[in-house]
XYZ file of C-alpha atoms in Angstrom:
241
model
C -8.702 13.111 -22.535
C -10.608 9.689 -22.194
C -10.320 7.395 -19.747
C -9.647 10.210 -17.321
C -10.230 10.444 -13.684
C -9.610 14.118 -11.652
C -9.359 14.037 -7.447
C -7.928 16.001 -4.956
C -5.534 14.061 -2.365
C -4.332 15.764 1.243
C -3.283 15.123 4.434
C -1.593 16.003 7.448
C 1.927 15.189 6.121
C 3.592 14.038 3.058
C 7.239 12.003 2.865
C 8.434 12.121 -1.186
C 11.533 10.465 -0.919
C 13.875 9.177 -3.870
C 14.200 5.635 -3.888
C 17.497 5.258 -4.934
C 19.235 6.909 -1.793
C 16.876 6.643 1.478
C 18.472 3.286 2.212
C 20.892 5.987 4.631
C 18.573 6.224 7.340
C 17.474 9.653 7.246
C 15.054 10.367 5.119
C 14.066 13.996 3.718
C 11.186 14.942 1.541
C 10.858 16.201 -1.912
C 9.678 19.851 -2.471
C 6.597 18.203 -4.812
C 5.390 15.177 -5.220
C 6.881 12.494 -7.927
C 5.516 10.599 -10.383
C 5.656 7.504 -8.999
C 4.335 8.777 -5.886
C 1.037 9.923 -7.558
C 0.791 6.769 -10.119
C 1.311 4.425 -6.519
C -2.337 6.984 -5.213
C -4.028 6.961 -8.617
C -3.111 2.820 -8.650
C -4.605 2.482 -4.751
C -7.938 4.291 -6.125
C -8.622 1.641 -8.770
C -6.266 -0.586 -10.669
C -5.986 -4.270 -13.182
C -2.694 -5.313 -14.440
C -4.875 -4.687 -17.568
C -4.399 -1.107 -17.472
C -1.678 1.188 -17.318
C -1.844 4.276 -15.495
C -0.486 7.464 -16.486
C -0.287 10.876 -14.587
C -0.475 13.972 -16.558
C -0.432 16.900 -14.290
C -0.438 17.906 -10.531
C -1.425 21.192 -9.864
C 0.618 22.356 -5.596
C -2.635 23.556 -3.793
C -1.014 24.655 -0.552
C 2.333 26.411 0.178
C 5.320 24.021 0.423
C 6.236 23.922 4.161
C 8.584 21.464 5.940
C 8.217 20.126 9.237
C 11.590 18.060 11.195
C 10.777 15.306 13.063
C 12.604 13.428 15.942
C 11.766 9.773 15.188
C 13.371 6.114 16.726
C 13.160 3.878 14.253
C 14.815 0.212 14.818
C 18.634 -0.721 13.796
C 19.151 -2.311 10.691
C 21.517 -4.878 13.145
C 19.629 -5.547 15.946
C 16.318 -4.615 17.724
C 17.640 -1.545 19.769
C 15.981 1.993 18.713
C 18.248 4.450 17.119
C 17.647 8.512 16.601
C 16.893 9.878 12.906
C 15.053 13.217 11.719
C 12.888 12.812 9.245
C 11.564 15.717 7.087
C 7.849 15.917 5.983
C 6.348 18.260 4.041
C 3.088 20.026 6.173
C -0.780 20.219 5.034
C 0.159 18.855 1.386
C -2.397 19.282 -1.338
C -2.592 18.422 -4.609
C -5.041 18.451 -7.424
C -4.383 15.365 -10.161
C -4.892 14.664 -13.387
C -4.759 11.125 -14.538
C -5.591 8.565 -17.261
C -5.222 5.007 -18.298
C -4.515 2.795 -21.077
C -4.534 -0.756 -22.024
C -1.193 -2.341 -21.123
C 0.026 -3.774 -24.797
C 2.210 -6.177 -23.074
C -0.267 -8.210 -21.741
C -2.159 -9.492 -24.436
C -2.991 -12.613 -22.458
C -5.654 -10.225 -20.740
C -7.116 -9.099 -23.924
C -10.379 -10.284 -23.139
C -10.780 -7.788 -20.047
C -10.047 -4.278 -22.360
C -13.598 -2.452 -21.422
C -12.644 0.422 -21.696
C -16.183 2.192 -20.604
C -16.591 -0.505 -17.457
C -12.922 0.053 -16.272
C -13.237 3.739 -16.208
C -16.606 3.988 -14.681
C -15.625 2.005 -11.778
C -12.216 3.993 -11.487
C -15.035 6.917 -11.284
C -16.615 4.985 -8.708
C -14.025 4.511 -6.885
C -12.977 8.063 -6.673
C -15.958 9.596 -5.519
C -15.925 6.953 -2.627
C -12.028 8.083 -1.282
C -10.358 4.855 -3.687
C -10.321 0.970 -2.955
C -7.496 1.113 -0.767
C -5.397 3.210 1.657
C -3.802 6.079 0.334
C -0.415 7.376 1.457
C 1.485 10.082 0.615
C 4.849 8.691 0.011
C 5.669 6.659 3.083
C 3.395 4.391 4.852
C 2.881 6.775 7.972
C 1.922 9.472 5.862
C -2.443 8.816 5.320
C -3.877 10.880 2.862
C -7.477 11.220 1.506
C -9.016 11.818 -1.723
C -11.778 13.303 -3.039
C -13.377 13.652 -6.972
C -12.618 17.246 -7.999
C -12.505 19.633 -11.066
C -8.659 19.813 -12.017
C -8.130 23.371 -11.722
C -10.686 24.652 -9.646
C -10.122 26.970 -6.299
C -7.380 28.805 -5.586
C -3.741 27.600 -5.535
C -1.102 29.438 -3.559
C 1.096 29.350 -6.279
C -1.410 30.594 -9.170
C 0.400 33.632 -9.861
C 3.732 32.483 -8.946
C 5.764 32.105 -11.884
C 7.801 29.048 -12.822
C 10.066 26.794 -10.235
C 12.734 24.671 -11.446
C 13.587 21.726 -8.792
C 16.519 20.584 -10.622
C 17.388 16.705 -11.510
C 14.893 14.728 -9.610
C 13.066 11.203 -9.707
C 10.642 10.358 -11.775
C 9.753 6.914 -11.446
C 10.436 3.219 -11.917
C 9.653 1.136 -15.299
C 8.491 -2.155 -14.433
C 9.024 -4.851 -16.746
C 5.656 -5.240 -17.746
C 5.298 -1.349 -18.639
C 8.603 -1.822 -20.953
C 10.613 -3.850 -22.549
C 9.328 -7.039 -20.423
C 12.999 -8.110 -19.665
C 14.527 -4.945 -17.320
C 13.188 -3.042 -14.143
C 14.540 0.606 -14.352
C 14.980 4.213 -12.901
C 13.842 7.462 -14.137
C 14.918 10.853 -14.002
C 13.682 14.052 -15.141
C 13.937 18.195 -14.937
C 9.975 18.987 -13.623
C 9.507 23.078 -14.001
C 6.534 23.757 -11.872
C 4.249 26.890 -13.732
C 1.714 28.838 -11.411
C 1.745 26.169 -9.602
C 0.938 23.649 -11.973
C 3.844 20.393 -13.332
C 3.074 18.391 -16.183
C 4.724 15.031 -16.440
C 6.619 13.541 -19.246
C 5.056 10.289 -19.994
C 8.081 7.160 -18.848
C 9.105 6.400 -22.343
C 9.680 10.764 -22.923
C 12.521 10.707 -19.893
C 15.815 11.501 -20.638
C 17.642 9.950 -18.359
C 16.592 6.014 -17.389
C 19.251 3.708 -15.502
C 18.320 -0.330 -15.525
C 18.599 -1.832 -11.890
C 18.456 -5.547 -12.483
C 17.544 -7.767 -15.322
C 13.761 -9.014 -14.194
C 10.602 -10.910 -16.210
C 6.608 -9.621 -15.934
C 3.956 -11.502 -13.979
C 1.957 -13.820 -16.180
C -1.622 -14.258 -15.226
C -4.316 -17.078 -15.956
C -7.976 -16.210 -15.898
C -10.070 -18.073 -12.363
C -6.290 -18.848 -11.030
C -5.270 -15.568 -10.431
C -7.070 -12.896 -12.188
C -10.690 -12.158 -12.183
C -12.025 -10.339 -15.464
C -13.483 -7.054 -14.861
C -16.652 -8.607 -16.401
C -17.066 -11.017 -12.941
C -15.720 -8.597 -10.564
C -18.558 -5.903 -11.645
C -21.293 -9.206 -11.348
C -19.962 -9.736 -7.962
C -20.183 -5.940 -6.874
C -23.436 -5.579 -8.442
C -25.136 -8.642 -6.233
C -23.742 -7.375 -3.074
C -25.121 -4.235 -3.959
C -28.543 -6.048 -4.436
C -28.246 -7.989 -1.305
């Protein structure tokens, strides 16, 4: 597929929590990874409200393991500790697939669709571990990416068979990725096959609840946005330098 980039991204531990009931306290992990999880990585690797990010497939690397964890966070009502367990998921892996498009709802950043400079610097910025930190799912979770070859090595779960993980979150629709006027949930059925999940793209889900009524971010070119055009410029003289 064009405009595709391919990466590996692990770490010690992994937190995949849905968003719609962790305000509890408690928190406890996902089996896999969600959608929104991944498109939050892919979008900390390289991103421009320009583009639009989509995740095709994750392929599970390592076995799925889960770790408890004693941890004192601070009360919601004051600034006395308080006892929760949180569960992580241990020595996650995951090979990704991902792509992007131009965002049709911004047409007032028409003038920045390159498609052949945006995905060469999302390249880029693969092969150098992404443009910003990389978590996996929660903030103390660090991960780390590296360019790979989806499907290459071995997978614990090549010959596996299918999982079903029943009704589970698939990610939020902001308003400049819809209809421009409501922020919304998404939920899905993912059926994992030797290992491997494909995503249905956001507008493909079933089952989508709207949170609030909300507008998209407008922006102006040299008062907040820089054109891909000027950023590359810039890169390419500190380069020189």
């Amino acid at each position: 597929m064009r405009n595709q980039i391919e990466f590996i991204v692990y770490g010690k531990y992994a937190l995949f929590t849905d968003p719609t009931t962790k305000i509890g306290g408690e928190k406890f992990t996902y089996q896999v990874p969600t959608y929104q999880a991944l498109k939050g990585i892919v979008e900390s690797i390289y991103w421009k409200p320009t583009i639009t990010w989509y995740v095709d497939e994750v392929r599970v690397m390592n076995a799925i393991q889960t770790e408890v964890k004693g941890i004192r966070p601070i009360k919601y009502q004051n600034s006395d500790n308080d006892l929760m367990y949180y569960t992580y998921l241990r020595n996650p892996a995951y090979q990704v697939r991902a792509h992007f498009e131009f965002n049709e709802n911004r047409p007032d950043l028409a003038y920045d669709r390159n498609e052949h400079k945006h995905h060469n610097i999302a390249i880029r910025a693969t092969k150098r571990g992404g443009r910003r930190d990389i978590f996996l799912g929660t903030r103390e979770c660090q991960g780390y990416i590296e360019a790979c070859s989806f499907g290459e090595g071995e997978s614990f779960y090549d010959h596996y068979g299918d999982i079903s993980f029943g009704p589970m979150f698939h990610g939020f629709t902001y308003p400049d990725e819809g209809d421009q006027k409501l922020f919304q949930a998404r939920l899905w059925m993912p059926t994992m096959k030797n290992g491997i999940i494909s995503f249905k793209r956001p507008e493909n889900c079933e089952i989508v609840r709207t949170i609030h009524k909300d507008s998209m971010k407008h922006f102006k070119k040299g008062t907040n946005f820089t054109p891909v055009d000027e950023e590359y410029e810039t890169m390419f003289k500190e380069v020189k330098r």
